[in-house]
Amino acid sequence: MFVAETKSNERTFAMRILNRKNTTAMAVGAIVVALAVLLSGLVPTAADRFSAVPESFAAAAEKEFRGVWVPTVLNINYPLQRTTDAEALKKYALDILDQSQDMGFNAVFLQVRPTADSFYRSEIFPWSKYLTGTQGLEPTQGFDPLAFFVDEAHKRGIELHAWVNPYRITNEKDDAGNLSAGHPARQHPEWTVTYTDGKMYWNPGIPEVQQLIADGVREIVNNYNVDGIHIDDYFYPGRDFDDSLAFSQYGSAYASLTEFRYANTEKTVKTMFDIVHGSGRGIVFGVSPMGIWANKSTHPSGSDTNGGEAYTQRYADTRGWVKRGIVDYMAPQIYWNIGFEIADYAILLDWWADVAAGTDVKLYIGQAAYRTTSSQSNNPWNVNEIKSQVELNRRTSGVGGYIMYSFGSFTENSNLYSLIKSLNQDTPQAEPPSRGTNRPTAFSDLDEHWAEPFITEMAAKGVVRGYPEGDFKPDNPIKRADFVLMLMNMLPHEPGTEPALPFLDMEKDAYYREALRDAKALDIIRGIGDNMFSPEDEITRQDMMTMSYRALIVMGYTKQGAGELVLAQFPDSGVVADYAKLPLEELVSQGFVNGIDGKLEPLKSTTRAETATLMYRFSEAFLNSSAQTAP
């Protein structure tokens, strides 16, 4: 267990950073050069600002999205064996990501909450039994699978989407009796319904359940640098779901139980969408429903099919969600072959393309790679069926790509592995693939602002965040806590687990709590007086320099022993606080800080735009170069 107060554990925590990045002297020097741009008080020129801006999201959106699902329920794909061993869990993860990269996938959908339990450190849901074997039992070494997957996926140029199941609580008959002691379903059994399939579900019509689901999504978005939140086709399990009591208590505004159920599922989806977009980070939200919304025999707008319906059986108006724009993408599970009489892949592909046409919602197709179990030529589900479907996708206007179910299908079928690798070499890969023109990462107040490209890029990477209203306030001075949050979002590190508040003058649920905790453990920040930090105060240049310098030390920068005389050239050097003198001496002696108009201006504040620009240069100079030298 990581304990912030112990020096030995601080050193161990720091080594996690050094072990995960092959830090070189050249790379560290590049960071400090980047620091100099901001600390010298210089604003980049117009040419400098735009020369390194990555490909626009609009252009990237025109390329193909290639996703693969990694289910964890029943250990279908991860981990193959339940264990608390962090090293074994890491190896399983790396195998998945390495092979996904080799096959040309550019997005992985990791099931992080299969049954109201988690594959990440949560204060709401217990650790999953599918991870360690016992619900509530955590892995060794403080290992966090979601954090690890995100970090390693991004190193490989792959997006990592957190796939959650909002309603399912149990999946096996003995699960209900083995819920961990603090499980919310054990604490509130009145929120649950046991369905005829023997599984336990949250009751979607209860306001407290809706809040629980929202809090679960918000926890992931706030704590992990995921590229999206994803849900699949599990809504109401059937028409005979026992929610009549909830309807009588909370459904007075609806004419029928059916309307009540439609409203509940849509509220869940809309809330998730709002939470994701309220983060200001440019991440996306999408749904992968049953492939048939409704048959034409049921609804005049339905498809020319005769299969199970999301609309009437799951109370999921997936077509309406696209039309109302409360999802970023839709990925219908069209798990039938081309020419199948009951539900023809080609017919459903055209139907969904027509639904998405004229909207800002992207369309990706969920495909049944798992069905390729035979290589016989007369079997419609040999690997050639997948080939035909992908080629048909590419010929169909409005189809942006696919998501394959599931990863294990490719490792179990070498012909399928070779096929998808070959197919993915034929089409440009999107980076990032899921961000379209309808969901830019830019904020509402950045139009023609000099720092817009840097803020936008750092928001897409989860380093900087905006305000709930959708703006960034680029010219406002940055708060001390927000600077630390940006800095720690940038540093490659595994989160600590110490539950105590790092400082006394901060709220328990402060959004920057974890960042301050980890920065304190690494000795990047030390506080003020009696374990105080003044997180809401504006940060001064000397404090920013000091924290940045300590971060460089953590990443391998070696002190040069500059001496006190280097500051004497500045007329305001006497204003520099004692704790900031060594960092300033080092940075000045190396020529990385030249001051502003001949002065250090140690007490001057810095804007949010300038800090975001610093983080961009920090990323470009260090993280990219060090990643190239990493083993």
XYZ file of C-alpha atoms in Angstrom:
631
model
C 0.000 0.000 0.000
C 1.332 3.434 -0.980
C 1.589 5.791 2.025
C 2.310 9.438 1.263
C 4.014 10.217 4.573
C 6.800 7.609 4.378
C 10.023 8.578 2.610
C 10.703 5.021 1.422
C 7.374 4.897 -0.349
C 7.953 8.353 -1.810
C 11.150 7.043 -3.374
C 9.330 3.963 -4.677
C 6.606 6.136 -6.151
C 9.194 8.377 -7.807
C 10.925 5.357 -9.322
C 7.669 4.422 -11.059
C 8.152 7.498 -13.202
C 11.834 6.855 -13.869
C 11.242 3.222 -14.747
C 8.428 4.002 -17.153
C 10.355 6.598 -19.157
C 13.913 6.213 -20.398
C 14.815 9.758 -19.478
C 17.861 11.100 -21.327
C 19.933 14.202 -20.695
C 18.919 15.543 -24.093
C 15.241 15.080 -23.305
C 15.490 16.768 -19.911
C 17.392 19.648 -21.444
C 14.631 20.007 -24.002
C 12.086 20.326 -21.226
C 13.998 23.081 -19.552
C 14.322 24.880 -22.877
C 10.553 24.631 -23.100
C 10.256 26.017 -19.588
C 12.386 28.952 -20.608
C 9.852 30.059 -23.203
C 7.294 30.641 -20.495
C 9.550 31.623 -17.622
C 11.288 34.250 -19.735
C 7.935 35.895 -20.247
C 8.023 35.371 -24.009
C 4.889 34.796 -26.089
C 5.445 32.510 -29.120
C 5.402 34.106 -32.541
C 2.540 33.340 -34.916
C 4.759 31.007 -36.976
C 5.964 29.244 -33.859
C 2.449 28.819 -32.509
C 1.075 27.024 -35.559
C 4.060 25.167 -36.989
C 3.647 22.144 -34.726
C -0.123 21.964 -34.530
C -1.246 18.372 -35.233
C -3.647 17.405 -37.971
C -7.061 18.925 -37.432
C -9.838 16.879 -35.926
C -11.950 17.554 -39.005
C -9.358 15.961 -41.274
C -8.768 13.080 -38.867
C -12.468 12.341 -38.745
C -12.430 11.533 -42.465
C -10.182 8.543 -41.827
C -11.242 5.109 -40.664
C -12.003 4.301 -37.042
C -10.841 0.773 -36.176
C -11.832 -0.366 -32.702
C -11.766 -3.658 -30.835
C -13.697 -4.634 -27.716
C -11.829 -6.170 -24.768
C -14.489 -7.747 -22.522
C -13.554 -8.559 -18.938
C -16.790 -10.187 -17.741
C -16.229 -13.942 -17.288
C -12.583 -13.249 -18.185
C -13.420 -13.421 -21.880
C -10.350 -11.389 -22.869
C -8.782 -9.746 -19.813
C -7.316 -11.065 -17.680
C -7.240 -14.606 -18.984
C -6.791 -15.773 -15.398
C -7.915 -13.899 -12.298
C -4.996 -12.819 -10.187
C -3.818 -10.129 -7.782
C -0.319 -10.268 -9.317
C 0.350 -6.836 -10.825
C 3.106 -8.099 -13.118
C 0.867 -10.808 -14.582
C -1.934 -8.295 -15.116
C 0.476 -5.929 -16.858
C 1.674 -8.691 -19.170
C -1.891 -9.578 -20.176
C -2.522 -5.916 -20.936
C 0.672 -5.421 -22.942
C -0.035 -8.514 -25.030
C -3.450 -7.111 -25.932
C -2.122 -3.665 -26.805
C 0.916 -4.905 -28.728
C -1.190 -7.204 -30.874
C -3.902 -4.581 -31.354
C -1.249 -2.208 -32.618
C 0.202 -4.896 -34.880
C -3.226 -5.538 -36.421
C -3.760 -1.830 -37.069
C -6.510 -1.086 -34.546
C -6.527 2.518 -33.396
C -8.973 2.232 -30.489
C -9.420 -0.282 -27.678
C -12.664 -0.514 -25.704
C -11.782 -1.929 -22.290
C -14.680 -3.152 -20.174
C -13.861 -1.436 -16.891
C -17.149 -1.982 -15.075
C -18.669 -5.321 -16.133
C -21.036 -5.911 -13.174
C -21.170 -2.895 -10.853
C -17.554 -3.594 -9.953
C -14.418 -1.993 -11.287
C -11.127 -2.460 -13.085
C -9.922 0.867 -11.704
C -9.500 2.472 -8.301
C -13.011 3.551 -7.350
C -14.567 5.085 -4.278
C -17.989 3.906 -5.453
C -17.635 0.352 -6.775
C -15.493 -2.506 -5.419
C -12.636 -4.137 -7.303
C -14.007 -6.724 -9.730
C -13.915 -10.422 -8.987
C -13.068 -10.914 -12.659
C -9.811 -9.091 -11.966
C -8.482 -10.574 -8.735
C -10.836 -13.485 -8.046
C -12.596 -11.888 -5.062
C -14.801 -8.831 -5.268
C -13.238 -5.978 -3.321
C -9.717 -7.470 -3.377
C -7.226 -5.126 -5.021
C -4.145 -6.066 -7.094
C -0.653 -5.933 -5.630
C 1.707 -2.953 -5.966
C -1.239 -0.542 -6.086
C -1.766 -1.588 -9.713
C -4.612 0.165 -11.540
C -5.523 -1.618 -14.806
C -7.352 1.330 -16.356
C -4.508 3.758 -15.683
C -2.030 1.253 -17.107
C -4.102 0.559 -20.222
C -4.552 4.274 -20.884
C -0.855 5.051 -20.550
C 0.328 2.098 -22.643
C -2.352 2.546 -25.300
C -1.390 6.180 -25.794
C 2.282 5.230 -26.155
C 1.209 3.096 -29.118
C -0.990 5.748 -30.701
C -4.160 3.894 -29.666
C -7.188 5.475 -28.036
C -8.495 3.865 -24.862
C -12.250 4.033 -24.246
C -13.722 3.027 -20.879
C -16.592 0.600 -21.473
C -19.107 0.436 -18.627
C -22.284 -1.533 -18.050
C -24.596 0.914 -16.261
C -27.403 -1.414 -15.125
C -26.052 -4.946 -14.564
C -25.041 -5.779 -10.987
C -24.480 -9.552 -11.179
C -23.873 -12.000 -14.008
C -23.727 -15.416 -12.311
C -26.161 -17.139 -9.999
C -23.957 -16.997 -6.881
C -22.903 -13.376 -7.331
C -25.734 -11.818 -5.323
C -24.681 -13.664 -2.175
C -21.045 -12.711 -2.606
C -21.269 -8.951 -2.979
C -18.510 -7.227 -1.021
C -19.407 -5.571 2.261
C -19.356 -2.005 0.954
C -21.083 -2.720 -2.336
C -23.812 -0.129 -3.035
C -26.247 -2.937 -3.919
C -25.732 -4.487 -0.493
C -26.165 -1.117 1.187
C -29.305 -0.346 -0.860
C -31.058 -3.557 -1.917
C -34.198 -1.475 -2.524
C -32.447 -0.030 -5.591
C -32.145 -3.442 -7.240
C -34.327 -5.869 -9.198
C -33.572 -9.549 -9.719
C -34.745 -10.420 -13.213
C -36.052 -13.743 -14.513
C -32.585 -14.570 -15.888
C -31.333 -14.713 -12.305
C -29.209 -11.599 -12.686
C -29.508 -8.526 -10.509
C -29.957 -5.082 -12.099
C -30.199 -1.505 -10.897
C -33.720 -0.146 -11.161
C -33.338 2.667 -13.727
C -36.382 4.632 -12.553
C -35.071 5.377 -9.052
C -33.423 8.831 -8.791
C -30.695 7.554 -6.471
C -29.761 4.927 -9.049
C -29.567 7.562 -11.746
C -27.267 9.582 -9.503
C -25.109 6.524 -8.762
C -24.644 5.826 -12.468
C -23.801 9.473 -13.126
C -21.275 9.559 -10.279
C -19.636 6.398 -11.613
C -19.070 7.961 -15.019
C -17.917 11.252 -13.534
C -15.363 9.425 -11.401
C -13.736 7.892 -14.485
C -13.790 11.119 -16.482
C -12.272 13.130 -13.628
C -9.543 10.654 -12.697
C -8.416 8.981 -15.909
C -7.148 10.272 -19.238
C -9.549 8.109 -21.221
C -10.546 9.008 -24.763
C -14.187 8.146 -24.302
C -16.970 6.578 -22.259
C -18.762 3.692 -23.951
C -21.844 1.603 -23.161
C -23.235 -1.346 -25.082
C -26.682 -2.925 -25.425
C -27.599 -3.680 -21.806
C -30.541 -1.482 -20.854
C -33.819 -2.900 -19.491
C -33.366 -6.690 -19.770
C -36.963 -7.297 -20.903
C -40.589 -6.252 -20.870
C -41.349 -8.185 -17.658
C -38.857 -6.221 -15.573
C -40.383 -5.656 -12.118
C -40.309 -1.865 -11.773
C -43.987 -1.176 -11.115
C -43.261 0.221 -7.638
C -40.711 2.679 -9.031
C -43.276 3.758 -11.624
C -45.892 4.371 -8.946
C -43.422 6.454 -6.915
C -41.662 8.421 -9.647
C -43.663 8.045 -12.850
C -46.604 10.392 -12.334
C -45.450 12.597 -15.228
C -45.718 9.724 -17.719
C -48.811 8.243 -19.310
C -47.569 4.666 -19.085
C -44.869 2.410 -17.728
C -43.487 2.191 -21.258
C -43.024 5.953 -21.500
C -41.440 5.945 -18.051
C -38.891 3.352 -19.165
C -38.031 5.208 -22.372
C -37.491 8.371 -20.345
C -35.231 6.594 -17.859
C -32.894 5.109 -20.470
C -32.700 8.391 -22.341
C -31.976 10.259 -19.120
C -29.097 7.851 -18.424
C -27.657 8.384 -21.890
C -28.107 12.161 -21.851
C -26.520 12.445 -18.406
C -23.466 10.479 -19.530
C -23.191 12.659 -22.620
C -23.367 15.834 -20.520
C -20.756 14.610 -18.043
C -18.346 13.677 -20.819
C -18.730 17.000 -22.601
C -18.759 18.980 -19.393
C -15.168 17.877 -18.822
C -14.000 20.174 -21.623
C -11.385 17.587 -22.602
C -12.696 16.657 -26.027
C -13.412 13.049 -25.097
C -16.407 11.302 -26.625
C -19.431 9.278 -25.590
C -20.972 6.496 -27.629
C -23.396 3.586 -27.548
C -23.258 0.147 -29.162
C -26.869 -1.077 -29.159
C -28.600 -4.101 -30.637
C -28.289 -3.935 -34.417
C -32.036 -3.611 -34.947
C -33.705 -0.507 -33.551
C -37.149 -1.700 -34.661
C -38.502 -3.856 -37.469
C -40.620 -2.153 -40.098
C -43.526 -4.367 -39.016
C -43.325 -2.710 -35.569
C -42.550 0.876 -36.546
C -42.824 2.566 -39.963
C -39.321 3.987 -39.576
C -37.844 0.582 -38.760
C -35.593 -1.623 -40.893
C -36.707 -4.355 -43.272
C -35.812 -7.067 -40.756
C -37.510 -9.504 -38.387
C -35.195 -9.793 -35.389
C -35.032 -8.649 -31.772
C -35.578 -4.935 -31.233
C -33.789 -2.464 -28.977
C -36.774 -0.127 -29.102
C -39.479 -2.479 -27.816
C -37.422 -4.995 -25.829
C -34.734 -2.847 -24.194
C -36.633 0.473 -24.121
C -33.689 2.064 -25.909
C -34.648 4.614 -28.547
C -31.241 4.438 -30.207
C -32.478 5.991 -33.453
C -33.918 8.917 -31.481
C -30.648 9.430 -29.613
C -28.873 9.916 -32.935
C -31.514 12.336 -34.204
C -31.439 14.314 -30.944
C -27.629 14.408 -30.888
C -27.051 13.020 -27.397
C -24.307 10.636 -28.504
C -21.065 11.339 -30.354
C -21.173 8.049 -32.219
C -23.408 5.036 -32.633
C -21.949 1.556 -33.121
C -24.865 -0.845 -33.781
C -24.048 -4.514 -33.323
C -24.859 -5.876 -36.780
C -23.937 -9.434 -35.897
C -25.457 -11.101 -38.948
C -23.969 -12.011 -42.298
C -24.623 -10.375 -45.642
C -27.738 -11.958 -47.141
C -29.090 -13.337 -43.849
C -32.860 -13.439 -44.396
C -34.003 -12.327 -40.935
C -31.476 -9.536 -40.538
C -29.307 -8.812 -43.570
C -26.049 -7.016 -42.738
C -26.259 -4.967 -45.939
C -29.837 -3.837 -45.266
C -29.041 -2.792 -41.709
C -25.856 -1.030 -42.785
C -27.824 1.138 -45.214
C -30.579 1.736 -42.647
C -28.142 3.002 -40.007
C -26.258 5.111 -42.550
C -29.555 6.781 -43.418
C -30.311 7.397 -39.719
C -26.951 9.106 -39.161
C -27.081 11.115 -42.400
C -27.525 14.830 -41.796
C -26.555 14.578 -38.109
C -23.301 15.273 -36.302
C -23.206 11.703 -34.974
C -20.512 9.373 -36.281
C -21.446 5.845 -37.366
C -19.170 2.897 -36.589
C -20.355 -0.667 -37.117
C -20.137 -3.351 -34.445
C -19.000 -6.556 -36.182
C -19.085 -10.184 -35.035
C -15.494 -11.314 -35.400
C -16.264 -13.977 -32.789
C -18.419 -15.852 -35.302
C -15.521 -16.744 -37.578
C -15.081 -20.205 -36.078
C -14.849 -22.150 -39.312
C -12.744 -21.909 -42.466
C -15.124 -24.002 -44.581
C -16.014 -22.263 -47.818
C -19.747 -22.975 -47.475
C -19.944 -21.427 -43.996
C -21.159 -17.798 -44.184
C -19.025 -17.007 -41.155
C -15.562 -17.824 -42.444
C -13.078 -14.963 -42.405
C -14.151 -13.860 -45.875
C -17.447 -12.653 -44.393
C -15.577 -10.138 -42.246
C -13.582 -9.079 -45.287
C -16.762 -8.530 -47.306
C -18.368 -6.568 -44.481
C -15.387 -4.256 -44.018
C -15.240 -3.627 -47.760
C -18.974 -2.913 -47.794
C -18.507 -0.477 -44.894
C -15.891 1.367 -46.902
C -18.170 1.660 -49.916
C -21.093 2.982 -47.853
C -21.339 6.737 -47.452
C -21.413 7.901 -43.844
C -19.803 4.815 -42.295
C -16.695 5.924 -40.412
C -15.284 2.561 -39.383
C -15.949 -0.437 -37.187
C -15.548 -1.999 -33.750
C -14.819 -5.750 -33.666
C -16.062 -8.130 -30.997
C -13.803 -9.253 -29.574
C -10.013 -9.132 -29.260
C -9.717 -12.824 -28.406
C -11.312 -13.786 -31.721
C -8.174 -12.643 -33.522
C -5.683 -14.397 -31.270
C -7.696 -17.622 -31.536
C -7.943 -17.489 -35.334
C -4.661 -16.808 -37.129
C -6.437 -16.403 -40.473
C -8.635 -13.683 -39.011
C -5.587 -11.993 -37.455
C -3.816 -11.933 -40.815
C -6.935 -10.721 -42.603
C -7.600 -7.741 -40.356
C -3.928 -6.761 -40.398
C -3.992 -6.804 -44.189
C -7.264 -4.867 -44.402
C -5.995 -2.217 -42.015
C -2.906 -1.578 -44.114
C -5.104 -0.450 -46.994
C -6.812 2.533 -45.349
C -5.448 5.650 -43.591
C -5.572 5.444 -39.824
C -7.279 8.209 -37.883
C -5.364 9.956 -35.098
C -7.331 10.665 -33.048
C -10.056 8.693 -34.875
C -13.148 9.489 -32.854
C -13.095 13.250 -32.752
C -15.260 14.831 -35.417
C -16.025 18.375 -36.426
C -19.085 18.273 -34.200
C -17.037 17.732 -31.025
C -13.975 19.994 -31.189
C -11.765 20.270 -28.150
C -11.680 24.038 -28.491
C -13.489 26.038 -25.849
C -16.076 28.737 -26.432
C -13.722 31.640 -25.645
C -10.671 30.718 -27.747
C -11.649 32.172 -31.126
C -8.490 33.737 -32.649
C -6.648 33.474 -29.327
C -2.907 32.976 -29.860
C -2.836 29.891 -27.568
C -5.895 28.152 -29.054
C -3.983 25.295 -30.793
C -1.949 24.533 -27.679
C -4.927 24.627 -25.327
C -6.954 22.485 -27.720
C -4.217 19.876 -28.048
C -3.608 19.683 -24.310
C -7.342 19.417 -23.654
C -7.519 16.471 -26.063
C -4.741 14.787 -24.101
C -6.508 15.385 -20.804
C -3.811 17.713 -19.480
C -5.902 20.892 -19.226
C -9.590 21.299 -18.515
C -12.109 24.049 -18.915
C -15.050 25.248 -16.881
C -18.543 23.683 -16.774
C -19.881 26.514 -18.935
C -17.628 25.363 -21.790
C -15.037 28.145 -21.639
C -11.356 28.076 -20.690
C -10.701 31.638 -19.460
C -7.255 31.681 -21.126
C -6.175 35.097 -19.864
C -7.099 34.512 -16.235
C -4.241 33.937 -13.777
C -3.839 30.245 -13.015
C -4.478 28.937 -9.520
C -1.842 27.013 -7.582
C -3.934 23.853 -7.560
C -4.675 24.081 -11.276
C -0.993 24.420 -12.129
C -0.180 21.308 -10.101
C -3.075 19.467 -11.749
C -1.760 20.300 -15.226
C 1.774 19.338 -14.250
C 0.716 15.978 -12.822
C -1.569 15.288 -15.778
C 1.525 15.679 -17.936
C 3.908 13.545 -15.894
C 3.773 9.789 -16.587
C 3.053 8.309 -13.171
C 0.844 5.791 -11.420
C -1.607 7.372 -8.952
C -1.022 6.843 -5.261
C -3.656 5.381 -2.961
C -3.289 7.345 0.283
C -6.849 8.331 1.304
C -5.889 11.193 3.642
C -6.109 14.774 2.429
C -2.644 16.001 1.400
C -3.278 19.458 2.910
C -5.657 20.782 5.526
C -7.030 23.720 3.532
C -8.767 21.784 0.775
C -12.125 20.114 0.433
C -12.425 16.339 0.621
C -13.962 16.092 -2.842
C -11.751 18.722 -4.522
C -11.144 17.883 -8.172
C -7.395 18.396 -7.694
C -7.072 16.218 -4.599
C -5.261 13.303 -6.272
C -2.902 15.601 -8.178
C -1.831 17.384 -4.986
C -1.505 14.064 -3.169
C 0.828 12.600 -5.784
C 2.830 15.817 -6.231
C 3.376 16.003 -2.488
C 4.489 12.372 -2.347
C 7.057 13.090 -5.087
C 8.287 16.215 -3.248
C 7.219 18.425 -6.163
C 5.120 20.495 -3.757
C 5.628 20.975 -0.020
C 2.907 23.307 1.157
C 2.805 26.438 3.241
C 3.129 26.582 7.019
C 1.195 23.992 9.002
C 0.371 21.594 6.169
C -1.489 24.223 4.139
C -1.286 24.870 0.404
C -3.617 27.765 -0.527
C -4.840 25.865 -3.583
C -7.189 28.621 -4.778
C -4.564 31.391 -4.769
C -2.843 32.541 -7.960
C 0.524 30.873 -8.480
C 3.601 33.101 -8.631
C 6.422 32.705 -11.128
C 8.843 31.648 -8.426
C 6.494 28.926 -7.196
C 5.879 27.727 -10.737
C 9.636 27.635 -11.383
C 10.226 25.774 -8.135
C 7.586 23.117 -8.807
C 8.740 22.673 -12.405
C 12.351 22.320 -11.279
C 11.422 19.661 -8.725
C 9.509 17.786 -11.439
C 12.671 17.833 -13.552
C 14.619 16.387 -10.630
C 12.104 13.557 -10.353
C 12.586 12.847 -14.053
C 16.366 12.702 -13.851
C 17.760 16.227 -14.121
C 21.096 16.521 -12.287
C 21.843 19.571 -10.172
C 24.736 21.635 -11.526
C 25.556 23.517 -8.310
C 25.323 26.968 -9.857
C 25.921 29.091 -6.753
C 24.288 32.205 -5.358
C 25.998 34.798 -7.537
C 24.022 33.949 -10.659
C 20.984 35.813 -9.359
C 22.892 38.974 -8.520
C 22.519 40.307 -12.077
C 18.803 40.829 -11.482
C 17.823 43.968 -9.504
C 14.883 42.180 -7.876
C 16.778 39.030 -6.832
C 16.370 40.041 -3.205
C 12.636 39.448 -3.520
C 13.145 35.736 -4.311
C 12.079 33.474 -1.447
C 14.732 31.228 0.084
C 13.044 28.029 -1.121
C 13.024 29.319 -4.724
C 16.668 30.409 -4.895
C 18.178 27.021 -5.787
C 15.649 26.322 -8.588
C 16.187 29.808 -10.010
C 19.968 29.566 -9.677
C 19.954 26.313 -11.629
C 17.631 27.527 -14.355
C 19.369 30.878 -14.740
C 22.881 29.364 -14.753
C 21.923 27.038 -17.576
C 20.566 29.961 -19.581
C 16.994 28.764 -19.372
C 15.579 31.758 -17.503
C 16.453 35.249 -18.714
C 13.798 37.210 -16.902
C 11.358 39.859 -18.096
C 12.867 43.206 -19.077
C 15.938 42.386 -17.044
C 13.999 41.358 -13.955
C 13.025 37.999 -12.505
C 9.528 39.146 -11.513
C 9.274 36.260 -9.000
C 5.929 37.385 -7.597
C 4.235 37.949 -10.936
C 1.364 35.601 -11.815
C 0.961 33.489 -14.972
C -2.101 33.006 -17.172
C -3.883 29.762 -17.944
C -3.023 30.152 -21.636
C 0.695 30.545 -20.912
C 0.629 27.486 -18.693
C -1.160 25.372 -21.308
C 1.479 26.440 -23.834
C 4.192 25.398 -21.409
C 2.574 21.983 -21.055
C 2.373 21.603 -24.826
C 6.084 22.313 -25.180
C 6.769 20.101 -22.206
C 4.960 17.259 -23.998
C 6.596 17.850 -27.374
C 10.103 18.283 -25.994
C 10.232 15.561 -23.398
C 7.482 12.991 -23.653
C 7.779 12.488 -27.406
C 11.579 12.307 -27.419
C 11.761 10.055 -24.368
C 9.120 7.734 -25.784
C 11.329 7.235 -28.847
C 14.227 6.092 -26.685
C 12.170 3.907 -24.352
C 12.940 0.164 -24.548
